[in-house]
Amino acid sequence: MTLFLLRRLLQTAQVLFVMSLLVFVGVYAIGNPLDMLVDPQATAADTARVAAALGLDQPLWVQYWRFLGNALQGDLGTSFLHGTPALQLIVQRLPATLELAVSALLIAVLLGIPLGLWAGLRPDSFGGRTIMAGSILGFSLPTFWVGLMLIMVFSVHLGWLPSGGRGPTREFLGLEWSLLAPDGWRHLLLPALNLALFKLALMIRLTQSGTREALLQDYVRFARAKGLPPRRVVGVHVLKNIMIPVVTVAGLEFGTLIAFSVVTESIFAWPGIGKLLLDSIGQLDRPVVVAYLLLIVFIYTLISLVADLIYAALDPRVRLAGGQAA
Amino acid sequence: MTAAAAAFTPAAGGWRALARAYADSPLALAGLALLMVIVAAALAAPWIAPQDPYDLSQLDIMDSRLPPGSASADGSLHYLLGTDGQGRDMLSAILYGLRISVAVGFSATLLALALGMSLGLVAGYAGGRLDAFVMRAVDIQMSFPAILTAMILLALFGQGTDKIVIALVASQWAYYARTTRGAALVEGRREYIEAARLLGLSTPRILFRHLLPNCLPPLIVVAALQVAAAIALEATLSFLGLGLPVTEPSLGLLIANGFQYLYSGRYWMSVFPGVALLLAIVALNLVADRLREILNPRLQSQ
C-alpha cells in the first residue's frame, strides 16, 4: 500500500509539473502584455522600466523558475490588470462557482436517481422510454445552447426568473450565499439547472442500467420471493447496491462541473472563476490565466488521486496492478 | 468485439450486411437522411444561399434586425429567417456557418482518428514499454474533460481555424487510441496475423493491411459519436469567443452574435443557428446510435 501510495503521488507530481511547464510557456508565448499595459506613446525607457518591474525582461526559463518557486509558496503571480495576487482573485470568486457546482450536482442527483429508477423499473413503458430519450438529448445538446433556451423561455418569454447575474447574497460562515437570500435562489436556479443537465443525463443512465442489472440478481429475486413489499425491495435491496457507482461518479464528475461552469457562467453572467478566466484570456492577463489553469488541473488531479486511493483501499486487485498501465 | 463484429468486416463482404441491418430502423434511416441533407446544404452553401453573407456590398444596413419573412428595403430579397444586426440574411449566414462547423467537425475527427488509430495500433501490436507509455498518455488525457483540454490549448495559442482543429484533435485522439489498442490486442493474437508474420510481410503491411481492417468496426462507432461531439465542442468554444475568428463565423459564433438580441425578443438571430446546430447533432447521434447497436456484440446478443 505504501509503495502504491508513493508511486501514485509521484505520478501526480509529474502531471502537475508537466502541466505547469506547458501552461507557463504556452501562456507566455501569446501576445506581448507590454503592448497592452503601457501607453503606446510611452518612451522606450518607460516601457523597459515597466518590463523590469514586472520581471518580463528576464529570459523565459528565469521567469519560469521564479514562477515555480513562488507557486510552491502559494504565490501564483500578480494580476497585470487588477494589481492583486492572481490566486486571491480566484479564491474570491471561488465560492460563487462552488455554490453553482454544488447546486447543479444536487439537482442532478436528486432528480436523476428517481427518474433513472423509474426508467429502470419500467424500461418498456412510455414514461421509461421518454426519460431515456430525454437523457440522450441531455448528453448531446451543447450546454450553451440549452442555457440560451432557458433564458429565452423563462426570462424573456415568461419573465419568471432573472436572466443573469448573481443577485443578492447573504453572509453565512464568512461566505456569501445566494441560496440563503430571498431573491438569491431565483438567480441561482437557471444557471444551476443549465450546468446540471449533462450530469442529470449521466445519473439517469447510470441508475437505469444499474437498476436493470440489480433486478436480475439473485438477492433481489430472493427478496421478492420472500414476499417483501416492492417498496422495500426497491428502496433497500436495489437502491443500496446501485448507490456505489452513482456516488463514485458523482464525486469524480465534480471537477467536470467546475470546468464546465465556464460556459454557464459566461451565459448567465455568473461572477465565478469561469467568467474570470474568459475575461482574463480576452485581456491577456496571463498570471490569472496561469493560476486558473493550474488550480483546476490541481483540483482535478487531486480528485482522481483520492478516488484511486479509495479504490486501492477497498480493492486489493487495484494495488497489485497499480504500476502497470492497463 | 470479435465474433459478431467480424461478420461486418469488409473482407467478408460485410458492408452490404451492415447496410441491411442499418435499414431495419426507420428512425436511424431518418437520421441518415437528415444528415445527408445537412452535409449537402453545407457543401452547396455558396450556390444555394440567397446572398453571400460576407460580401459587404450585398448587405444593406437598412435591412438590419428584420423579423423572419420580411422583404428587403429594395424589395429584391425575402429574408425567410430574418436578418442580423448588419442586415445579413440569416438563412445565408446559417448555410455558410454550417459549412464551417461541418468542415471543422469532420476534419478534426479524421485527424484525431488517424493519429489515435496509428498510436493505438502500434501500441497494441508492439506492447512493452511503448504500449505502457502511450496508454499512460491516454489515461492522463482522458482524466481531463475534452472542454478543459481544448480551453487550455486555445487559451495558450489563441484563435484560428487550424488552432481549433488542433485543440479538438488533442482532446479526442485518446478515445481512438484506446479503442484501437483494445481491438489490436485481441486481433493481434489471431492466426492470420501469425501467418502474415511467418510469410515475412513487413510490419507496416501487417499493421495497416491485415490488422487495421479488423479493428475498424468499433472505431466507426467511436468516430460517428465523436463527429457530433467535435461539432458541439467547436460551437461551444466559438460561442465563448475562444474558437474561430470573426472572419469565419461558424454556427457557435452566429449564436453568440445573436445572443445580445435575445433579451429584446429578437430571437431569430440566435435561435435559428441554434436549431441548425441541434439538427446536425441529433442526426449524427441517431446514425451513431444505430451503428453502435449493430456493431456492438454485447448488445447484439440480447
XYZ file of C-alpha atoms in Angstrom:
628
model
C 0.000 0.000 0.000
C 2.839 2.403 0.879
C 4.558 1.652 -2.419
C 1.340 2.197 -4.312
C 0.765 5.457 -2.472
C 4.277 6.715 -3.232
C 4.069 5.732 -6.871
C 0.684 7.398 -7.245
C 1.871 10.594 -5.506
C 4.953 10.730 -7.733
C 2.760 10.355 -10.791
C 0.538 13.197 -9.606
C 3.562 15.420 -9.077
C 4.797 14.579 -12.592
C 1.481 15.537 -14.145
C 1.384 18.808 -12.213
C 4.955 19.675 -13.196
C 4.434 18.976 -16.894
C 1.171 20.926 -16.860
C 2.761 23.908 -15.115
C 5.570 23.978 -17.696
C 3.148 23.670 -20.610
C 0.766 26.256 -19.283
C 3.511 28.703 -18.402
C 5.398 28.512 -21.712
C 2.192 28.489 -23.720
C 0.630 31.422 -21.951
C 3.804 33.460 -22.252
C 4.012 32.673 -25.961
C 0.841 34.574 -26.846
C 0.832 38.331 -27.328
C 3.008 40.806 -25.520
C 1.350 42.144 -22.379
C 3.555 45.231 -22.515
C 1.682 46.392 -25.626
C -1.472 46.488 -23.596
C -0.217 47.700 -20.237
C 1.951 50.536 -21.445
C 0.651 53.658 -23.114
C 1.588 53.414 -26.827
C 3.102 56.884 -26.609
C 5.440 55.930 -23.761
C 9.167 56.111 -24.407
C 11.288 53.007 -24.790
C 12.870 53.737 -21.406
C 9.459 53.809 -19.700
C 8.462 50.538 -21.376
C 11.702 48.906 -20.234
C 11.088 50.131 -16.698
C 7.625 48.554 -16.601
C 9.028 45.315 -18.052
C 11.727 45.255 -15.382
C 9.202 45.964 -12.628
C 7.040 43.024 -13.760
C 10.024 40.754 -14.415
C 9.125 40.464 -18.107
C 12.645 41.382 -19.260
C 14.186 38.176 -17.915
C 14.746 35.078 -20.081
C 11.802 32.709 -20.172
C 13.439 29.998 -18.044
C 14.297 32.520 -15.318
C 10.699 33.673 -15.329
C 9.521 30.061 -15.057
C 11.970 29.217 -12.271
C 10.832 32.239 -10.302
C 7.206 31.374 -11.049
C 7.649 27.774 -9.891
C 9.364 28.814 -6.678
C 6.614 31.289 -5.926
C 3.902 28.803 -6.891
C 5.159 26.307 -4.346
C 4.679 29.003 -1.737
C 1.145 29.647 -2.907
C 2.025 32.764 -4.905
C 0.860 32.372 -8.498
C 1.779 35.858 -9.620
C 0.073 39.220 -9.550
C -2.669 40.144 -11.962
C -1.403 42.655 -14.535
C -4.775 44.311 -14.587
C -6.049 44.326 -11.025
C -2.704 44.567 -9.256
C -3.819 41.956 -6.706
C -2.434 38.410 -6.360
C -3.947 36.154 -9.031
C -4.727 33.398 -6.549
C -6.543 35.868 -4.313
C -8.695 36.999 -7.261
C -9.603 33.394 -7.955
C -10.248 32.487 -4.343
C -12.571 35.477 -4.039
C -14.609 34.196 -6.978
C -14.428 30.525 -5.999
C -17.428 30.453 -3.608
C -19.766 31.604 -6.386
C -18.571 28.793 -8.664
C -18.667 26.214 -5.877
C -22.205 27.164 -4.934
C -23.246 26.844 -8.567
C -21.487 23.483 -8.987
C -22.834 22.022 -5.730
C -26.373 23.124 -6.586
C -26.023 21.563 -10.033
C -24.746 18.314 -8.541
C -27.660 18.256 -6.085
C -30.163 18.788 -8.886
C -28.533 16.030 -10.945
C -28.567 13.538 -8.056
C -31.973 14.391 -6.590
C -33.735 14.344 -9.963
C -31.549 11.803 -11.753
C -31.805 8.910 -9.303
C -35.635 8.838 -9.051
C -36.003 9.284 -12.820
C -33.414 6.601 -13.543
C -35.053 4.264 -11.033
C -38.419 4.789 -12.668
C -36.990 4.141 -16.124
C -35.108 1.075 -14.869
C -38.163 -0.471 -13.227
C -40.360 0.084 -16.276
C -37.957 0.040 -19.220
C -40.645 -0.600 -21.821
C -43.285 1.814 -20.552
C -43.931 5.130 -22.264
C -42.560 7.030 -19.278
C -39.392 4.957 -19.173
C -38.733 5.386 -22.878
C -39.371 9.131 -22.686
C -36.930 9.520 -19.806
C -34.221 7.607 -21.661
C -34.797 9.533 -24.896
C -34.609 12.753 -22.894
C -31.323 11.664 -21.346
C -29.835 11.156 -24.826
C -30.774 14.756 -25.620
C -29.196 15.860 -22.345
C -25.980 14.170 -23.422
C -25.809 15.522 -26.920
C -27.090 19.092 -26.620
C -24.344 21.640 -26.012
C -24.636 23.298 -22.602
C -24.585 26.808 -24.006
C -27.469 26.016 -26.347
C -29.661 24.784 -23.508
C -28.730 27.838 -21.439
C -29.853 30.063 -24.274
C -33.192 28.276 -24.472
C -33.680 28.530 -20.700
C -33.103 32.288 -20.858
C -35.407 32.677 -23.816
C -38.266 30.708 -22.291
C -38.074 31.508 -18.579
C -36.612 35.025 -18.584
C -37.551 36.705 -21.833
C -40.801 34.972 -22.735
C -42.372 34.068 -19.395
C -40.482 36.597 -17.301
C -40.391 34.262 -14.283
C -36.697 34.262 -13.496
C -33.825 36.724 -13.953
C -31.609 36.122 -16.984
C -28.249 36.711 -15.385
C -26.116 37.980 -12.542
C -25.889 36.594 -9.051
C -28.384 38.885 -7.354
C -28.420 39.417 -3.603
C -26.433 37.127 -1.311
C -26.393 36.612 2.437
C -23.361 36.068 4.560
C -23.045 32.799 6.433
C -19.874 31.323 7.938
C -17.895 34.170 6.377
C -19.030 33.400 2.821
C -21.676 34.910 0.590
C -24.545 32.562 -0.314
C -27.216 33.032 -2.935
C -29.319 30.198 -1.588
C -29.928 31.968 1.708
C -31.007 35.292 0.243
C -34.735 35.560 -0.516
C -34.128 36.645 -4.112
C -30.781 34.890 -4.492
C -32.040 31.404 -5.234
C -34.100 32.750 -8.139
C -30.853 33.914 -9.709
C -29.239 30.575 -8.980
C -31.976 28.319 -10.354
C -31.476 28.690 -14.122
C -27.661 28.534 -14.141
C -27.679 25.549 -11.785
C -30.253 23.759 -13.933
C -28.194 24.502 -17.026
C -24.996 23.196 -15.507
C -26.800 20.159 -14.069
C -28.257 18.976 -17.360
C -25.322 16.872 -18.567
C -24.819 15.222 -15.163
C -28.557 14.681 -14.851
C -28.484 12.662 -18.082
C -25.490 10.735 -16.770
C -27.194 9.982 -13.431
C -30.351 8.804 -15.185
C -28.423 6.412 -17.425
C -26.275 5.070 -14.580
C -29.245 4.497 -12.295
C -31.341 2.990 -15.058
C -28.756 0.444 -16.141
C -27.830 -0.313 -12.517
C -31.462 -0.936 -11.651
C -31.998 -3.202 -14.616
C -28.941 -5.246 -13.693
C -29.842 -5.403 -9.995
C -33.351 -6.633 -10.751
C -31.866 -9.772 -12.328
C -29.647 -10.551 -9.337
C -30.410 -13.421 -7.022
C -30.660 -11.283 -3.896
C -33.447 -9.215 -5.456
C -35.276 -12.290 -6.697
C -34.969 -13.879 -3.246
C -36.208 -10.716 -1.554
C -39.216 -10.776 -3.833
C -39.803 -14.484 -3.323
C -39.665 -13.930 0.419
C -42.709 -11.697 -0.033
C -41.110 -8.377 0.827
C -43.205 -5.437 -0.363
C -41.944 -3.926 -3.662
C -41.221 -0.636 -1.897
C -38.734 -2.366 0.383
C -37.169 -4.408 -2.395
C -36.535 -1.308 -4.470
C -35.721 1.005 -1.589
C -33.291 -1.250 0.209
C -32.059 -4.069 -1.993
C -31.901 -2.342 -5.371
C -31.101 1.221 -4.381
C -28.385 0.349 -1.885
C -26.442 -1.629 -4.454
C -26.620 0.894 -7.257
C -25.573 3.712 -4.932
C -21.890 2.700 -5.060
C -21.254 3.536 -8.738
C -23.616 6.500 -8.561
C -21.818 8.096 -5.618
C -18.408 7.391 -7.192
C -19.345 9.038 -10.458
C -20.991 11.967 -8.684
C -17.742 12.627 -6.844
C -15.475 12.184 -9.850
C -17.649 14.392 -12.015
C -17.432 17.317 -9.644
C -14.248 18.501 -11.337
C -16.007 18.416 -14.704
C -18.767 20.595 -13.277
C -16.214 23.230 -12.309
C -14.636 23.047 -15.770
C -17.996 23.310 -17.497
C -19.078 26.212 -15.316
C -17.026 28.395 -17.691
C -19.816 28.021 -20.240
C -22.707 28.506 -17.842
C -21.102 31.431 -16.051
C -20.473 33.176 -19.336
C -24.110 32.820 -20.447
C -25.695 33.808 -17.152
C -23.073 36.434 -16.229
C -22.413 34.482 -13.028
C -19.443 36.087 -11.243
C -17.402 32.909 -10.703
C -13.933 31.756 -11.715
C -15.030 30.617 -15.172
C -16.092 34.107 -16.150
C -12.874 35.428 -14.642
C -10.906 33.061 -16.898
C -12.673 34.201 -20.068
C -12.260 37.871 -19.159
C -8.585 37.300 -18.372
C -7.919 35.494 -21.666
C -9.533 38.380 -23.526
C -7.446 40.954 -21.654
C -4.185 38.960 -21.866
C -3.982 38.925 -18.064
C -1.545 35.983 -18.042
C -0.987 35.452 -14.309
C -4.730 34.939 -13.773
C -4.960 32.528 -16.726
C -1.956 30.550 -15.468
C -3.310 30.488 -11.923
C -6.746 29.338 -13.059
C -5.441 26.569 -15.306
C -3.044 25.298 -12.658
C -5.672 25.416 -9.949
C -8.211 23.492 -11.997
C -5.615 20.896 -13.028
C -4.657 20.617 -9.369
C -8.271 20.117 -8.252
C -8.745 17.562 -10.999
C -5.629 15.584 -10.212
C -6.453 15.690 -6.518
C -9.947 14.288 -7.062
C -8.670 11.419 -9.182
C -5.866 10.728 -6.690
C -8.336 10.497 -3.818
C -10.636 8.277 -5.879
C -7.746 5.964 -6.775
C -6.610 5.724 -3.158
C -10.113 4.843 -2.016
C -10.367 2.187 -4.697
C -6.996 0.788 -3.725
C -8.025 0.664 -0.080
C -11.221 -1.166 -0.965
C -9.948 -3.449 -3.706
C -6.541 -5.162 -3.410
C -6.535 -6.025 -7.126
C -6.043 -2.340 -7.980
C -2.993 -2.199 -5.700
C -1.371 -5.179 -7.302
C -1.901 -3.978 -10.874
C -1.217 -0.377 -9.924
C 2.153 0.065 -11.590
C 1.224 -1.195 -14.998
C -0.860 0.783 -17.403
C -3.896 -1.303 -18.111
C -15.878 -7.149 -30.495
C -14.791 -10.302 -32.207
C -17.236 -12.881 -33.438
C -20.252 -10.730 -34.223
C -18.246 -7.757 -35.391
C -16.204 -9.950 -37.700
C -19.313 -10.501 -39.779
C -19.165 -6.836 -40.744
C -15.572 -6.594 -41.855
C -15.092 -5.531 -45.456
C -13.269 -8.751 -46.280
C -16.391 -10.765 -45.618
C -18.398 -8.507 -47.928
C -19.978 -7.211 -44.753
C -20.734 -3.676 -45.855
C -23.914 -4.871 -47.522
C -24.959 -6.747 -44.395
C -24.229 -3.633 -42.393
C -26.429 -1.530 -44.685
C -29.231 -4.067 -44.457
C -29.097 -4.176 -40.659
C -28.976 -0.377 -40.543
C -32.098 -0.046 -42.693
C -34.115 -2.037 -40.135
C -34.557 1.076 -38.013
C -36.781 3.761 -39.582
C -35.588 6.334 -37.027
C -31.961 5.681 -37.943
C -32.822 5.994 -41.645
C -34.490 9.340 -40.952
C -31.343 10.414 -39.105
C -29.177 9.385 -42.045
C -31.427 11.266 -44.486
C -31.293 14.384 -42.303
C -27.519 14.096 -42.065
C -27.195 13.835 -45.849
C -29.405 16.913 -46.337
C -27.299 18.857 -43.816
C -23.988 17.851 -45.384
C -25.326 18.591 -48.874
C -26.585 22.010 -47.744
C -23.222 22.750 -46.147
C -21.309 21.732 -49.265
C -23.613 23.638 -51.615
C -23.899 26.768 -49.440
C -22.237 29.195 -51.929
C -24.656 28.137 -54.672
C -27.932 27.822 -52.776
C -27.654 30.713 -50.300
C -29.808 33.736 -51.277
C -26.857 36.091 -50.765
C -23.162 35.978 -49.929
C -23.409 36.994 -46.257
C -19.798 38.156 -46.101
C -19.775 40.278 -49.247
C -20.360 43.690 -47.683
C -21.600 45.163 -50.963
C -24.614 42.866 -50.796
C -25.620 43.985 -47.302
C -27.947 46.903 -46.664
C -27.863 48.379 -43.181
C -31.489 49.461 -43.672
C -32.392 45.781 -43.573
C -30.855 45.104 -40.163
C -32.786 43.246 -37.465
C -35.758 42.363 -39.667
C -38.003 39.585 -38.354
C -38.383 36.343 -40.348
C -40.367 36.643 -43.551
C -39.667 40.350 -44.166
C -38.787 41.722 -47.576
C -35.623 43.775 -48.080
C -35.855 47.581 -48.399
C -35.410 47.447 -52.160
C -37.815 44.529 -52.428
C -35.335 42.257 -54.199
C -34.983 39.638 -51.484
C -37.163 37.848 -48.951
C -35.493 37.180 -45.612
C -37.014 33.828 -44.770
C -35.312 33.619 -41.373
C -34.880 37.360 -40.746
C -31.675 39.395 -40.685
C -28.956 40.112 -38.140
C -27.609 43.405 -36.779
C -25.824 44.195 -40.037
C -28.723 43.401 -42.334
C -27.328 39.978 -43.219
C -29.751 37.285 -44.361
C -29.854 34.733 -41.530
C -30.549 31.789 -43.849
C -27.404 32.543 -45.857
C -25.357 33.089 -42.711
C -26.577 29.753 -41.316
C -25.729 27.863 -44.517
C -22.216 29.334 -44.532
C -21.868 28.738 -40.791
C -22.979 25.139 -41.180
C -20.303 24.734 -43.850
C -17.608 25.848 -41.422
C -18.970 23.806 -38.499
C -19.245 20.630 -40.566
C -15.812 21.128 -42.150
C -14.135 21.692 -38.771
C -16.005 18.802 -37.130
C -15.208 16.265 -39.836
C -11.596 17.274 -40.409
C -10.848 17.279 -36.676
C -12.434 13.839 -36.334
C -10.491 12.418 -39.292
C -7.190 13.773 -37.995
C -7.863 12.539 -34.459
C -8.876 9.175 -35.882
C -5.680 8.911 -37.945
C -3.472 9.911 -35.011
C -5.222 7.870 -32.315
C -5.632 4.852 -34.563
C -1.950 4.727 -35.525
C -0.797 5.138 -31.942
C -3.250 2.552 -30.663
C -2.370 0.088 -33.399
C 1.369 0.347 -32.813
C 0.948 0.255 -29.029
C -1.328 -2.776 -29.115
C 0.869 -4.656 -31.591
C 4.255 -3.786 -30.115
C 3.332 -3.995 -26.429
C 6.008 -3.436 -23.801
C 7.358 -0.006 -22.916
C 5.882 1.744 -25.949
C 2.454 0.400 -25.059
C 2.818 1.490 -21.432
C 3.939 4.967 -22.494
C 1.083 5.522 -24.964
C -1.512 4.199 -22.559
C -0.198 6.392 -19.741
C -0.648 9.396 -22.036
C -4.157 8.170 -22.884
C -5.008 7.820 -19.192
C -3.831 11.326 -18.388
C -5.621 12.775 -21.404
C -8.878 11.021 -20.587
C -8.820 12.094 -16.962
C -9.436 15.659 -18.139
C -12.710 16.598 -19.806
C -12.410 17.468 -23.502
C -13.546 21.035 -22.941
C -10.760 21.654 -20.428
C -8.026 20.369 -22.757
C -9.407 22.411 -25.631
C -9.749 25.519 -23.464
C -6.171 25.252 -22.191
C -4.795 24.919 -25.733
C -6.897 27.754 -27.130
C -6.022 29.973 -24.184
C -2.368 29.237 -24.946
C -2.336 29.517 -28.736
C -5.167 31.927 -29.460
C -7.915 31.757 -32.067
C -7.845 30.303 -35.551
C -9.296 27.506 -37.663
C -6.068 25.498 -37.540
C -5.811 26.020 -33.790
C -9.312 24.854 -33.052
C -8.744 21.743 -35.180
C -5.553 21.075 -33.189
C -7.424 21.612 -29.921
C -10.205 19.216 -30.984
C -7.693 16.577 -32.121
C -5.776 16.915 -28.859
C -8.907 16.411 -26.805
C -10.195 13.429 -28.816
C -7.291 11.303 -30.046
C -7.207 9.275 -26.825
C -10.618 7.688 -27.458
C -9.407 6.232 -30.760
C -6.067 5.162 -29.336
C -7.731 3.254 -26.518
C -10.358 1.632 -28.749
C -7.845 0.634 -31.426
C -5.381 -0.713 -28.923
C -8.073 -2.873 -27.330
C -9.080 -4.301 -30.697
C -5.457 -4.710 -31.807
C -4.604 -6.686 -28.672
C -7.360 -9.181 -29.431
C -6.840 -9.373 -33.195
C -3.045 -9.400 -32.930
C -3.113 -12.843 -31.325
C -5.088 -14.463 -34.122
C -3.764 -16.984 -36.592
C -3.940 -14.775 -39.668
C -1.557 -12.276 -38.106
C 0.812 -15.055 -37.183
C 0.540 -16.382 -40.729
C 1.266 -12.939 -42.144
C 4.316 -12.676 -39.955
C 5.545 -16.112 -40.989
C 5.163 -15.105 -44.635
C 7.720 -12.403 -43.903
C 5.441 -9.437 -44.584
C 6.733 -6.058 -43.396
C 5.395 -4.727 -40.099
C 3.628 -1.691 -41.661
C 1.945 -4.012 -44.122
C 0.780 -6.341 -41.356
C -0.442 -3.382 -39.290
C -2.339 -1.469 -41.928
C -3.404 -4.161 -44.417
C -4.201 -7.031 -42.074
C -4.676 -5.794 -38.518
C -6.356 -2.443 -39.162
C -9.360 -3.587 -41.246
C -10.308 -5.979 -38.474
C -10.115 -3.278 -35.820
C -12.431 -0.971 -37.754
C -15.957 -1.791 -36.505
C -15.580 -0.310 -33.006
C -13.668 2.649 -34.464
C -16.521 3.504 -36.812
C -18.872 3.787 -33.847
C -16.497 5.965 -31.841
C -15.833 8.211 -34.852
C -19.531 8.688 -35.564
C -20.150 9.747 -31.966
C -17.072 11.977 -31.911
C -18.069 13.972 -35.013
C -21.158 15.142 -33.127
C -19.050 15.854 -30.047
C -16.496 17.771 -32.128
C -19.155 19.950 -33.734
C -20.764 20.647 -30.362
C -17.412 21.428 -28.747
C -16.356 23.732 -31.578
C -19.686 25.566 -31.296
C -19.226 25.940 -27.543
C -15.667 27.253 -27.864
C -16.634 29.650 -30.655
C -19.596 30.805 -28.592
C -17.212 31.626 -25.745
C -15.035 33.585 -28.172
C -12.151 31.127 -27.878
C -12.642 29.268 -31.124
C -12.971 30.516 -34.659
C -12.122 34.123 -35.589
C -14.873 36.565 -36.559
C -13.885 36.237 -40.216
C -15.021 32.610 -40.230
C -18.300 32.556 -38.343
C -19.403 29.022 -37.523
C -22.799 28.307 -36.004
C -21.437 28.882 -32.497
C -20.265 32.374 -33.351
C -23.584 33.212 -35.059
C -25.402 32.162 -31.890
C -23.044 34.291 -29.792
C -23.608 37.305 -32.050
C -27.374 36.927 -31.829
C -27.274 36.334 -28.062
C -27.377 40.055 -27.160
C -30.557 40.486 -29.201
C -32.295 37.637 -27.387
C -33.184 39.854 -24.421
C -35.105 42.263 -26.649
C -37.159 39.419 -28.108
C -35.293 39.250 -31.454
C -34.988 35.536 -31.064
C -34.261 34.608 -34.698
C -30.626 35.710 -34.717
C -29.535 33.074 -32.229
C -32.371 30.535 -32.230
C -32.254 29.616 -35.939
C -28.496 28.923 -35.992
C -29.133 27.009 -32.757
C -31.767 24.875 -34.469
C -29.354 24.141 -37.316
C -26.723 23.065 -34.805
C -29.270 20.939 -32.951
C -30.402 19.172 -36.132
C -26.823 18.372 -37.104
C -26.024 16.941 -33.661
C -29.237 14.931 -33.401
C -28.809 13.479 -36.908
C -25.237 12.408 -36.160
C -26.296 10.870 -32.851
C -29.110 8.874 -34.438
C -26.691 7.447 -37.003
C -24.017 6.722 -34.390
C -26.514 5.088 -32.047
C -27.731 2.700 -34.728
C -24.171 1.822 -35.744
C -23.372 1.038 -32.138
C -26.412 -1.213 -31.866
C -25.324 -3.148 -34.944
C -21.601 -3.325 -34.298
C -21.598 -3.934 -30.549
C -21.707 -7.686 -29.976
C -22.797 -7.247 -26.379
C -25.994 -5.505 -27.392
C -26.489 -7.880 -30.285
C -26.670 -10.999 -28.179
C -29.527 -9.612 -26.112
